[in-house]
Coordinates of C-alpha atoms and ligand atoms in Angstrom, one line a residue:
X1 CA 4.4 -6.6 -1.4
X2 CA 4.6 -2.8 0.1
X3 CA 1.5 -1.5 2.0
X4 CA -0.2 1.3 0.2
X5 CA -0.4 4.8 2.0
X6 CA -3.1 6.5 1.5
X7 CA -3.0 10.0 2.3
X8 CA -5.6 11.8 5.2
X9 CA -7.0 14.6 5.5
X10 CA -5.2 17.9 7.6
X11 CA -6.0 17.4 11.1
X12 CA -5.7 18.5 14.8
X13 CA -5.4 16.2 17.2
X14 CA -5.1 16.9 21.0
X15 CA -3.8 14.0 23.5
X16 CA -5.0 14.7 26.8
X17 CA -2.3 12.9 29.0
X18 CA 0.1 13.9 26.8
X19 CA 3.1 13.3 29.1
X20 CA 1.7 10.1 30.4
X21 CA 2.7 6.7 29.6
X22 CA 0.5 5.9 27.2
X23 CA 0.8 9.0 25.1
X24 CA 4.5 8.5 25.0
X25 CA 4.9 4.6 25.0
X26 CA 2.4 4.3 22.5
X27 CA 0.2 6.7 20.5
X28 CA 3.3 9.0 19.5
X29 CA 5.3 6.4 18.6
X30 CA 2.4 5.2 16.3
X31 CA 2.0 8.8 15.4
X32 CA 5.6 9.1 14.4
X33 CA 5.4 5.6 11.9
X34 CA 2.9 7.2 10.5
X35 CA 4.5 10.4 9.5
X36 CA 7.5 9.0 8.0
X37 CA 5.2 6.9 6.2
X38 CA 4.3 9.9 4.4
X39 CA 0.5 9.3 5.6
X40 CA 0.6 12.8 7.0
X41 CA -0.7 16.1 5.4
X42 CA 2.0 18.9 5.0
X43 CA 0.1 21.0 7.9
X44 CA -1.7 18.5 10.5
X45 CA -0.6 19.2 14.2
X46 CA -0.7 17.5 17.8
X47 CA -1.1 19.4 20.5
X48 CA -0.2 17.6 24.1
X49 CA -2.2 19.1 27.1
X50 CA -1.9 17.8 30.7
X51 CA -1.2 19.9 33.8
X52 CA 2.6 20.3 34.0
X53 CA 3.6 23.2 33.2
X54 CA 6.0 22.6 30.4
X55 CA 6.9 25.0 26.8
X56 CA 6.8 23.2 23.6
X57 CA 10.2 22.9 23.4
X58 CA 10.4 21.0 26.9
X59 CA 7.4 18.6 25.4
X60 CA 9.1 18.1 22.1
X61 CA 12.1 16.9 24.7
X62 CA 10.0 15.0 26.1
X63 CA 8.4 13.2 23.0
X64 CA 11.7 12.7 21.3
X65 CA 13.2 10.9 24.1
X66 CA 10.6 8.8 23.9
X67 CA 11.0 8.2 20.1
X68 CA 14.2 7.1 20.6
X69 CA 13.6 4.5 22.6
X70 CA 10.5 3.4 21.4
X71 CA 11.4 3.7 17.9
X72 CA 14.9 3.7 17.7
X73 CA 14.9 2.7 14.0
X74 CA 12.9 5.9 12.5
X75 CA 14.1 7.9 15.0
X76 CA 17.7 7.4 13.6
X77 CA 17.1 9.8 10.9
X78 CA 16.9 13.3 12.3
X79 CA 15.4 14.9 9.4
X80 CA 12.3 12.9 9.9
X81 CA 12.5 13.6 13.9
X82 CA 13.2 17.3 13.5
X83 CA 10.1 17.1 11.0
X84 CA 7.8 15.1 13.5
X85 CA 8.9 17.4 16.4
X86 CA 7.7 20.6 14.4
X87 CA 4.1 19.4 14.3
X88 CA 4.0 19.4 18.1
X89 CA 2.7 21.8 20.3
X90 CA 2.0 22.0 23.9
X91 CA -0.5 23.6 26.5
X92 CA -0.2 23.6 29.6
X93 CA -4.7 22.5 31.1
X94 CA -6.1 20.9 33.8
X95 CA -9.4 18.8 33.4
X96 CA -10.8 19.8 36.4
X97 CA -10.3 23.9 35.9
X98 CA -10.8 26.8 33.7
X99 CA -7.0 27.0 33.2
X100 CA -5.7 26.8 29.6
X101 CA -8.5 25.8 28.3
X102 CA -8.9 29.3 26.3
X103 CA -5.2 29.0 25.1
X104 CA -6.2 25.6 23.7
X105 CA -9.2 27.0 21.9
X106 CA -7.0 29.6 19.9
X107 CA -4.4 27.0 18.6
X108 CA -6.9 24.7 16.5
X109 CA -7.5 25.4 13.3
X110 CA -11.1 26.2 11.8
X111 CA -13.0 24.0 9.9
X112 CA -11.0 20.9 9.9
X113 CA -10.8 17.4 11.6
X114 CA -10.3 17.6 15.1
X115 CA -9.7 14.8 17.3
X116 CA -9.7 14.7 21.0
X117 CA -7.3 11.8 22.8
X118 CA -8.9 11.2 25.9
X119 CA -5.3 9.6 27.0
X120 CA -6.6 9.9 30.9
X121 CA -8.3 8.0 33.4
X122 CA -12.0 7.8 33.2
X123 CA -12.9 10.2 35.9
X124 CA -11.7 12.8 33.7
X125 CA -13.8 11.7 30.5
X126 CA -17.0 13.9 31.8
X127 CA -14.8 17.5 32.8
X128 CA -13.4 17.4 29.6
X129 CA -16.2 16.6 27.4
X130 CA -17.8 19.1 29.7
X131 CA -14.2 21.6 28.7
X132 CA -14.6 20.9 25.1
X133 CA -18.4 21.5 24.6
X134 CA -18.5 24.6 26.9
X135 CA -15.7 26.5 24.8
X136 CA -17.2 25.8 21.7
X137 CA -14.6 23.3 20.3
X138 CA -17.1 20.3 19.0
X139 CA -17.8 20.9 15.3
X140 CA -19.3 17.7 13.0
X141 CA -15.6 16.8 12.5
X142 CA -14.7 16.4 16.2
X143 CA -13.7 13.2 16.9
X144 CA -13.1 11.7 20.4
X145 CA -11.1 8.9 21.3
X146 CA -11.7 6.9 24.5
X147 CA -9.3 4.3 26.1
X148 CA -9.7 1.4 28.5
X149 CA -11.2 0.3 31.0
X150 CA -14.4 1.5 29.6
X151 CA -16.0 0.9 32.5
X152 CA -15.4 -1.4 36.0
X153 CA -19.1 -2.8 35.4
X154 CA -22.5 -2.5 33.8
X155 CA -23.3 0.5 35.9
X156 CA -20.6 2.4 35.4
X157 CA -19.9 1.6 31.4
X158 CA -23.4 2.6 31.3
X159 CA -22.7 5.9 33.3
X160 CA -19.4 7.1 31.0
X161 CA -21.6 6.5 28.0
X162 CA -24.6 8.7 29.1
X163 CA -21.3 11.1 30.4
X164 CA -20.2 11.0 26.6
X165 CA -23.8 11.1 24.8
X166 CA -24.7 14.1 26.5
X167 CA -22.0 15.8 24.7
X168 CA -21.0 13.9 21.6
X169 CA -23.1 11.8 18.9
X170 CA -22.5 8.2 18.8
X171 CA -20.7 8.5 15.3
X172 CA -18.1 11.0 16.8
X173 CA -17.1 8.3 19.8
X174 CA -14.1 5.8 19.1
X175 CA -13.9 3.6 22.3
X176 CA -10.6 1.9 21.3
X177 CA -9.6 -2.1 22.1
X178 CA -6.5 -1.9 20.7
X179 CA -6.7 -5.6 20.1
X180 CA -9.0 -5.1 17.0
X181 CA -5.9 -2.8 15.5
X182 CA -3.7 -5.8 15.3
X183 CA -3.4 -6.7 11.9
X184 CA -4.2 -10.6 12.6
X185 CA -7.2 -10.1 14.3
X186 CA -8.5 -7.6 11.4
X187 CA -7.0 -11.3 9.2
X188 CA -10.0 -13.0 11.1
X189 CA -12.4 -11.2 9.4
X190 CA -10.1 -11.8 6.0
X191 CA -9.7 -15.6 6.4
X192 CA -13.8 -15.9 6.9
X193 CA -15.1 -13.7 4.8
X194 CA -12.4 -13.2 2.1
X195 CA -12.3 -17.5 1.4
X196 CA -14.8 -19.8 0.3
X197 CA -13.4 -22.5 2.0
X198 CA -14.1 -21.8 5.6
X199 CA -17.6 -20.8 5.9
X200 CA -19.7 -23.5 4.8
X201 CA -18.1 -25.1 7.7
X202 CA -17.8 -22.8 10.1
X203 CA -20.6 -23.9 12.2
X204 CA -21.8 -26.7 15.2
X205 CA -22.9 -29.2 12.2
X206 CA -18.8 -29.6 11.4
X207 CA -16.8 -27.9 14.4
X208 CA -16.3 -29.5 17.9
X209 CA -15.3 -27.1 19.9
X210 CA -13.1 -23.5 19.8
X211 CA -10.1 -22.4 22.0
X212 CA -9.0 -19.1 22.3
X213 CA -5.7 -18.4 24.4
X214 CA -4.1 -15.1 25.1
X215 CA -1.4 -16.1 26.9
X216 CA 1.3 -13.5 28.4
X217 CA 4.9 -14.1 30.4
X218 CA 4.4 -10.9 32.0
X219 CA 3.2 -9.8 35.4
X220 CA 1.0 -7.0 36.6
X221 CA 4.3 -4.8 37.5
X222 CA 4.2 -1.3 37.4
X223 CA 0.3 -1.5 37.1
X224 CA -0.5 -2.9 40.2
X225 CA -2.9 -0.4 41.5
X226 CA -5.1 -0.9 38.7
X227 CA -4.9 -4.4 38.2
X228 CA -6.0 -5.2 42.0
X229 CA -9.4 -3.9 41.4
X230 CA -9.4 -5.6 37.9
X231 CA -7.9 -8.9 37.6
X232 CA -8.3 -11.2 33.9
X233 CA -11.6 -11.4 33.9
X234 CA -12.5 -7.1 33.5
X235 CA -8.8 -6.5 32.3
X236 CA -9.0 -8.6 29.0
X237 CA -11.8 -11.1 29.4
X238 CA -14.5 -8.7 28.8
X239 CA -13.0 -6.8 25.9
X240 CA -9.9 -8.7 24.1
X241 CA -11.4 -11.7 24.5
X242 CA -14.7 -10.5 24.0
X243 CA -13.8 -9.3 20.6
X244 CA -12.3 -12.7 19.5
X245 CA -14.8 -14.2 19.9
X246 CA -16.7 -12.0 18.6
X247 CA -15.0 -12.2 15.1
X248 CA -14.7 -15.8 15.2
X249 CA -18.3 -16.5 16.2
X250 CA -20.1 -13.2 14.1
X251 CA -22.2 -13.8 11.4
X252 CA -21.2 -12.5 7.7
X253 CA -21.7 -8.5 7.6
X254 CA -23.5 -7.9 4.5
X255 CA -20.6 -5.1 4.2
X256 CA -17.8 -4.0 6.0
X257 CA -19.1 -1.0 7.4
X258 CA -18.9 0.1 10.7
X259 CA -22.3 -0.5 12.0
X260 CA -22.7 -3.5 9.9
X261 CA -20.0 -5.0 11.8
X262 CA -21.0 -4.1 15.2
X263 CA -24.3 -5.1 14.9
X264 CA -23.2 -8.9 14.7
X265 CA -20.7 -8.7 16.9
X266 CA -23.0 -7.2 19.1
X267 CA -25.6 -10.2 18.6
X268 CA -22.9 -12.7 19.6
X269 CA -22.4 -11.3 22.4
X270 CA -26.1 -11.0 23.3
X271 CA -26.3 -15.0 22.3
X272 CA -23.9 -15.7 24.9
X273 CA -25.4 -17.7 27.6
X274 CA -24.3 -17.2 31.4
X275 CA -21.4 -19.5 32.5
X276 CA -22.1 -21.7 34.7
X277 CA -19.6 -21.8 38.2
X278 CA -18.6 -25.0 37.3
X279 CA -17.1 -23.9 33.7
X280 CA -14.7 -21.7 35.2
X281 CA -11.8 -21.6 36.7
X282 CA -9.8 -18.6 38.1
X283 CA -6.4 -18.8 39.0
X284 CA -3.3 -16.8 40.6
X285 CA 0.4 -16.9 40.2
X286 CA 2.5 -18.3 42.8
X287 CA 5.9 -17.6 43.3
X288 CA 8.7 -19.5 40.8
X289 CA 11.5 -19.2 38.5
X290 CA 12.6 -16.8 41.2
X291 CA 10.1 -14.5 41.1
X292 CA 7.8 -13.3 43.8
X293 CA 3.8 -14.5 43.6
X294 CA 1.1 -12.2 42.6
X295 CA -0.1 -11.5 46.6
X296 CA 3.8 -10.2 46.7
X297 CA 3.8 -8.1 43.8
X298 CA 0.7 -6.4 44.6
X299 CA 1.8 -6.3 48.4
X300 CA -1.8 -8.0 49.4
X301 CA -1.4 -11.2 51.4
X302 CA -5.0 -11.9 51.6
X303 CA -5.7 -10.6 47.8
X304 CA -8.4 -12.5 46.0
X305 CA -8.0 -10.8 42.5
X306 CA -7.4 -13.9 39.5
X307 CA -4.7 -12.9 37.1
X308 CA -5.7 -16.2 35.2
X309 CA -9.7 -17.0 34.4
X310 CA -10.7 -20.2 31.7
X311 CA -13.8 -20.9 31.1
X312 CA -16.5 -22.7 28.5
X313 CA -19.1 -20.2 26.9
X314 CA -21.9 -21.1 24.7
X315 CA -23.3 -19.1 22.2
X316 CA -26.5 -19.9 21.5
X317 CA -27.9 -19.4 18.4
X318 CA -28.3 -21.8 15.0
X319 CA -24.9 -21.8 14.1
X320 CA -23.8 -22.2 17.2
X321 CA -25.8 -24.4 19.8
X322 CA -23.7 -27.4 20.9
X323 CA -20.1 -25.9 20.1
X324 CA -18.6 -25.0 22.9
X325 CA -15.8 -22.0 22.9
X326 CA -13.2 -22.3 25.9
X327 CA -11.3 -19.2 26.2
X328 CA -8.6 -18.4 29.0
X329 CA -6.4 -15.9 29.7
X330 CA -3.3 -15.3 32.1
X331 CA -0.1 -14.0 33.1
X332 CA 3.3 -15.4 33.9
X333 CA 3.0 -17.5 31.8
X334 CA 4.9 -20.5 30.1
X335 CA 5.1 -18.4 26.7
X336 CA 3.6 -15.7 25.2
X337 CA 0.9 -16.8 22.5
X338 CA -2.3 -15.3 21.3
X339 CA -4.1 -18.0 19.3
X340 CA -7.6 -19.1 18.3
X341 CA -8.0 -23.4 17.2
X342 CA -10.9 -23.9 15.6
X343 CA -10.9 -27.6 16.2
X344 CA -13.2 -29.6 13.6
X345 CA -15.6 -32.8 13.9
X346 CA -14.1 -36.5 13.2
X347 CA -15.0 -37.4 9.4
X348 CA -18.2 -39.6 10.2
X349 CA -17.2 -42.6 8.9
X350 CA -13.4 -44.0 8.7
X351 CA -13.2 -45.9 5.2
X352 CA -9.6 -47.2 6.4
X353 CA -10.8 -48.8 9.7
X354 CA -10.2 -48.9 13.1
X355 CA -6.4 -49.5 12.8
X356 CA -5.4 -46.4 10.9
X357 CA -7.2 -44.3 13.5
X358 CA -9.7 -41.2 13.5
X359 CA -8.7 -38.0 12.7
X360 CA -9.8 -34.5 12.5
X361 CA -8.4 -31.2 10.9
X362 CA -7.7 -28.4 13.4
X363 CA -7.6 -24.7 11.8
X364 CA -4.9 -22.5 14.0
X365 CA -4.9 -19.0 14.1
X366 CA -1.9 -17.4 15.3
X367 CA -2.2 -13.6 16.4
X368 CA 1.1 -13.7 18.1
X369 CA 4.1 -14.1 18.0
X370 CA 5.0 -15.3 14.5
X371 CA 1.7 -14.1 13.0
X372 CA 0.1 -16.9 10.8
X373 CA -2.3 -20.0 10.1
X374 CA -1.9 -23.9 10.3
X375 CA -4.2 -26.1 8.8
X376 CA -4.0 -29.8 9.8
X377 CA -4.7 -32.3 7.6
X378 CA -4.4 -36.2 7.8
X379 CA -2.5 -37.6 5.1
X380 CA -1.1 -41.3 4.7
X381 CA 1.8 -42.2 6.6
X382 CA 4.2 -42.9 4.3
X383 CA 5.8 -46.7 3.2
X384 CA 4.9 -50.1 2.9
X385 CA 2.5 -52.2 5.4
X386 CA -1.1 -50.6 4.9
X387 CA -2.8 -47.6 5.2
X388 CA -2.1 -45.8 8.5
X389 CA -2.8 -41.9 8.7
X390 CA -1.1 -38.7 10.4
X391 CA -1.5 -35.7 10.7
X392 CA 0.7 -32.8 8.9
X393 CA 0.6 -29.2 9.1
X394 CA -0.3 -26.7 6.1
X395 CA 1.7 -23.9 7.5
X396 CA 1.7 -20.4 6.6
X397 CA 3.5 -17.4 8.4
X398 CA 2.6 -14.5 7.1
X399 CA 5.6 -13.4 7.6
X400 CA 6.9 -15.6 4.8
X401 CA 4.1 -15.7 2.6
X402 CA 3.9 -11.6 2.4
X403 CA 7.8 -11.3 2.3
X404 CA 10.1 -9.1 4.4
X405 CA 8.9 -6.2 4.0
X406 CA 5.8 -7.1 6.4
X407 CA 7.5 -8.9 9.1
X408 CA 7.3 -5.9 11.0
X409 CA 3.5 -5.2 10.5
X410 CA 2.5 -1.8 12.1
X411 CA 1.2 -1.4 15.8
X412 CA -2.5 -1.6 16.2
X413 CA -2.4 1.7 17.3
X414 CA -1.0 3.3 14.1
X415 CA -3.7 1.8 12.4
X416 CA -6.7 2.8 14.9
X417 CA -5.2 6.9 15.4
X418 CA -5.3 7.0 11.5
X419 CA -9.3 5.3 11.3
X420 CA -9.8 7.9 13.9
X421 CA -8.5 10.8 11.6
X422 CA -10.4 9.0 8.3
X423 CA -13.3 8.7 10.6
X424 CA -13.9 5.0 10.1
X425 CA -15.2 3.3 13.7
X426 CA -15.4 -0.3 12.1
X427 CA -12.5 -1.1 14.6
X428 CA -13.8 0.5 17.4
X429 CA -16.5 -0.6 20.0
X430 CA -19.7 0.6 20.0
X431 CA -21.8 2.1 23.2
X432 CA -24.3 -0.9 23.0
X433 CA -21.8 -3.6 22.7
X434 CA -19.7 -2.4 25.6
X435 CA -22.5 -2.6 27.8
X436 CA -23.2 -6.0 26.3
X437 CA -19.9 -7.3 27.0
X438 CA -20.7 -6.0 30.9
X439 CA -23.8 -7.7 31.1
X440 CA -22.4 -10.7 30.5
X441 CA -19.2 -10.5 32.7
X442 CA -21.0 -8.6 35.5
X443 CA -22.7 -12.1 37.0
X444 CA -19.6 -14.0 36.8
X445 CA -18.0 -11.6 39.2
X446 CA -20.6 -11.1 41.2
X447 CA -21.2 -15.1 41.8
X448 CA -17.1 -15.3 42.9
X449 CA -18.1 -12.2 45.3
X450 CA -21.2 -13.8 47.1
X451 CA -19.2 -17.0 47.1
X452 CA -16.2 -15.8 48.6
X453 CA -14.2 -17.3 46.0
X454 CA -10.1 -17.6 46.3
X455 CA -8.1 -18.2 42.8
X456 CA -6.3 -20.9 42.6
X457 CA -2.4 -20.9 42.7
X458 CA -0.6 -21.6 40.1
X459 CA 3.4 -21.4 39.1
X460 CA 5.0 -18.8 37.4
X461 CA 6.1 -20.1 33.8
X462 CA 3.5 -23.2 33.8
X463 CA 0.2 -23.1 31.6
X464 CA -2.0 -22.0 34.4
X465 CA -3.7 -23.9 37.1
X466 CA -4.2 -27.6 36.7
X467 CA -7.8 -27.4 37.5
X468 CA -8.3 -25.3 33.5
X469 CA -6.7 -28.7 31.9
X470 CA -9.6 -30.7 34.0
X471 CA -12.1 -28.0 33.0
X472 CA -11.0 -29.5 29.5
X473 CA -10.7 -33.1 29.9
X474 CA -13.7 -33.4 31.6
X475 CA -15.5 -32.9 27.7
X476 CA -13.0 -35.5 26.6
X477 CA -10.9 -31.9 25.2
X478 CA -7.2 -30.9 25.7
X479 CA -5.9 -27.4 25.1
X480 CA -3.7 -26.7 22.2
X481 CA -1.3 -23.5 22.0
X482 CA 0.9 -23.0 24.5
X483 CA 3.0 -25.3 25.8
X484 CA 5.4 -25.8 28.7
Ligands
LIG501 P1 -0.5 8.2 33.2 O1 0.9 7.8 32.8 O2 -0.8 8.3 34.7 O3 -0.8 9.6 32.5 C1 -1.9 10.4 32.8 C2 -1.8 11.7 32.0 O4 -2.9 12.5 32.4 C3 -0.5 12.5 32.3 O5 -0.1 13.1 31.2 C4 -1.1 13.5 33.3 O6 -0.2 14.6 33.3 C5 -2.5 13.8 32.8 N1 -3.4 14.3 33.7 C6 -3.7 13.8 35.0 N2 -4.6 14.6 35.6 C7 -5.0 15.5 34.7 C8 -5.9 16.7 34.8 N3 -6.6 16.9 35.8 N4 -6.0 17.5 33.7 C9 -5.2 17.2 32.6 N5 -4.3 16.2 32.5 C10 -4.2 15.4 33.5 O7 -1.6 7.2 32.6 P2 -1.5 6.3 31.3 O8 -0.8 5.0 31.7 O9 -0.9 7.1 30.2 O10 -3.0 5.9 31.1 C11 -3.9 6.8 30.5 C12 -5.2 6.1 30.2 O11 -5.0 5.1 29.3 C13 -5.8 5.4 31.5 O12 -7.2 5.4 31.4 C14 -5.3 4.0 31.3 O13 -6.2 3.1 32.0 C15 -5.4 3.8 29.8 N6 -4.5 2.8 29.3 C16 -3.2 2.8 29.5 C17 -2.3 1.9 29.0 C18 -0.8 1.9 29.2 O14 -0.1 1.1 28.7 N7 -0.3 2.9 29.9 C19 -2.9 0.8 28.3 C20 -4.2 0.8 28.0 C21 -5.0 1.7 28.6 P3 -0.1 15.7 34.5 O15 0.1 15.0 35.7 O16 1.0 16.6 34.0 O17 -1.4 16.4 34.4

């Protein structure tokens, strides 16, 4: 099965932060993919812009260096590179000046789509919506693409979204998570919606409980800054997370249209109720497998910042009330795993007695690595000497079910720059939900701040502080997903 490409419209698409990490590591590459998938018009161009002062020639260095290492594959053939590199341009701006910002102006095209990568930090979102609007470059086909953090709080999300309505209309914002780009997570919405089989269960009358683990081996290196003034609970708590559940927990969307979608999402999160202190548990890595601890690595001996958080939500509506969702998140960790159990009820009455035991089926979604779902199911244990059950997997990896040609599925970001261009915002997070997401995370942090509390240590490579497994057995629950 080969993906279809369909085709988009020309466009002009300028990545503020063009030479920046992101840019390179990430949006270019994606760009790149999806030029030699042929997705590309014959005459769409990118223009880079940050300060340094480089020519186009020096950026299209730049960019294919990073192609090469990025994507080493594609970049192999130079016909396609040479090809990619001739749609770049470059100009030389700063955010915070009147510099370049007319030479910009006279290299986009009239009357097209025009997108604006906003691949900064936030304090320059407002001087360069403030750039764009006062030299006349917003049309009804601008587009402008925010990145995380939206926001360190409910008070500032709120204040880079009045900074971005004062300038642009809702339907021209695309405030990306990159997690809804990954083609498993979009799967979530395919698995409940797309099958008949799920939903009339998929509520507190038949499941127990859910679990959703991101789990990652690496640190906070190279973004340590940053991450000391975040820590799990802003960094992917309130978005990635956020957005799992989301999906898992959302009503049906009478369509799969942007706003349809974000409107339930955004009731979910409104249902959530706030988590009590005794349902969470934040942790820190300690030193081990011969690497140095988080206080180390960030250099701060007395820091206080989690780079692990679990904790039991509820979301409390009909479907919902009385199935609890535990979610948890951390770094160096045992393994790397992103996965959602939906775990169901015991049948309520055992037909083969006490002997052969109680069972229930458990519905794994894996988001990564080795993309793909498990159902468990209790079958009869097979021989002689009476009926005793166990439980077997129904496995499928998409990877094997969809057949080679889609075991390298494309990088969220290949699929969220092209919705940008198509101007579809389905994957994208809304103003309202943002703030939602805040609102809810806002108190948690707040109660560790007046409490003074300190994470708790944890090793490198283990599954997180032992006080998360009590969190669970405490509800007679373990956690499935990663394991040491
Ligand atoms: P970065 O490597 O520091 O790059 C920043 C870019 O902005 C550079 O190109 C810089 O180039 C340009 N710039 C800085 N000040 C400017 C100004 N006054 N006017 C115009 N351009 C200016 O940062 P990054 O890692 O790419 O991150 C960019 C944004 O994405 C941040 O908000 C970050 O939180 C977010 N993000 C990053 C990642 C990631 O993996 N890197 C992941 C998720 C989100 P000059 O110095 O030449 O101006």
């Amino acid at each position: 099965m080969v993906s279809r490409v369909i085709p988009v419209d020309p466009f002009d698409l300028v990545i503020f932060g063009g030479t920046g990490d992101l840019a390179q590591r990430k949006i270019l590459p994606a760009l790149f993919h999806r030029f030699c998938a042929g997705q590309w018009p014959e005459d769409a161009q990118i223009i880079g812009a940050a300060r340094s002062d480089l020519t186009t020639d020096a950026f299209r260095q730049i960019v294919a260096e990073s192609l090469r290492r990025d994507a080493p594959r594609r970049a192999e053939n130079t016909e396609a590179l040479d090809g990619f590199l001739q749609r770049l341009d470059y100009v030389a701006l700063d955010a915070m000046s009147a510099e370049g910002w007319p030479e910009l102006t006279g290299r986009l095209t009239k009357d097209r789509i025009r997108a604006f990568y906003f691949s900064v930090g936030p304090r320059l979102f407002g001087p360069l919506a403030d750039q764009i609007r006062s030299h006349g470059m917003v049309s009804d086909q601008t587009r402008i693409v925010v990145e995380k953090p939206f926001g360190h709080d409910l008070h500032s999300a709120r204040g880079l979204n009045s900074t971005l309505a004062a300038h642009f209309d809702e339907g021209q914002i695309y405030r990306i998570d990159h997690y809804l780009g990954k083609e498993t997570v979009q799967n979530l919405m395919a698995v409940r919606f797309g099958n008949m089989l799920f939903e009339p269960l998929w509520n507190s009358q038949y499941v127990d409980h859910i679990q959703i683990t991101v789990a990652e081996t690496v640190g906070v290196d190279g973004r340590e800054e940053y991450y000391e003034r975040a820590g799990a609970m802003r960094d992917m708590m309130q978005n990635h997370l956020m957005q799992l559940l989301c999906l898992i927990a959302m009503e049906p969307p009478a369509k799969f249209d942007p706003d349809a979608v974000r409107d339930e999402k955004l009731k979910v999160i409104r249902a959530l109720d706030p988590v009590e202190p005794h349902h969470i548990v934040r942790g820190q890595f300690a030193t081990g497998e011969g690497e140095p601890g988080y206080r180390e690595v960030v250099n701060n001996p007395r820091s206080t910042t989690e780079s692990y958080v679990a904790l039991k939500a509820h979301v409390s509506n009909w479907r919902w009330a009385g199935t609890p969702f535990y979610l948890r998140t951390g770094k160096r960790l045992v393994a790397r795993s992103s996965v959602i159990n939906v775990q169901f009820k015991d049948a309520p009455h055992s037909i083969f007695g006490e002997a052969a035991g109680r069972h229930a089926n458990a519905l794994s979604i894996r988001l990564q690595p080795n993309e793909g779902i498990t159902l468990k199911v209790t079958i009869k244990e097979p021989g002689p000497g009476g009926m005793r059950l166990i439980d077997v997997p129904l496995d499928m990896s998409f990877a094997d079910a969809l057949g080679p040609e889609n075991q390298d599925p494309p990088d969220a970001y290949e699929r969220l720059v092209m919705d940008v261009i198509r101007g579809n915002q389905t994957l994208f997070m809304r103003g309202d939900e943002v703030e939602a997401a805040w609102a809810w995370t806002d108190p948690i942090i707040d109660g560790w701040q007046a409490r003074g509390d300190v994470p708790k240590p944890y090793d490198s490579g283990s599954t997180g502080p032992g006080d998360a497994e009590l969190l669970m057995k405490r509800d007679g629950r373990r956690w499935q997903g990663i394991k040491p």
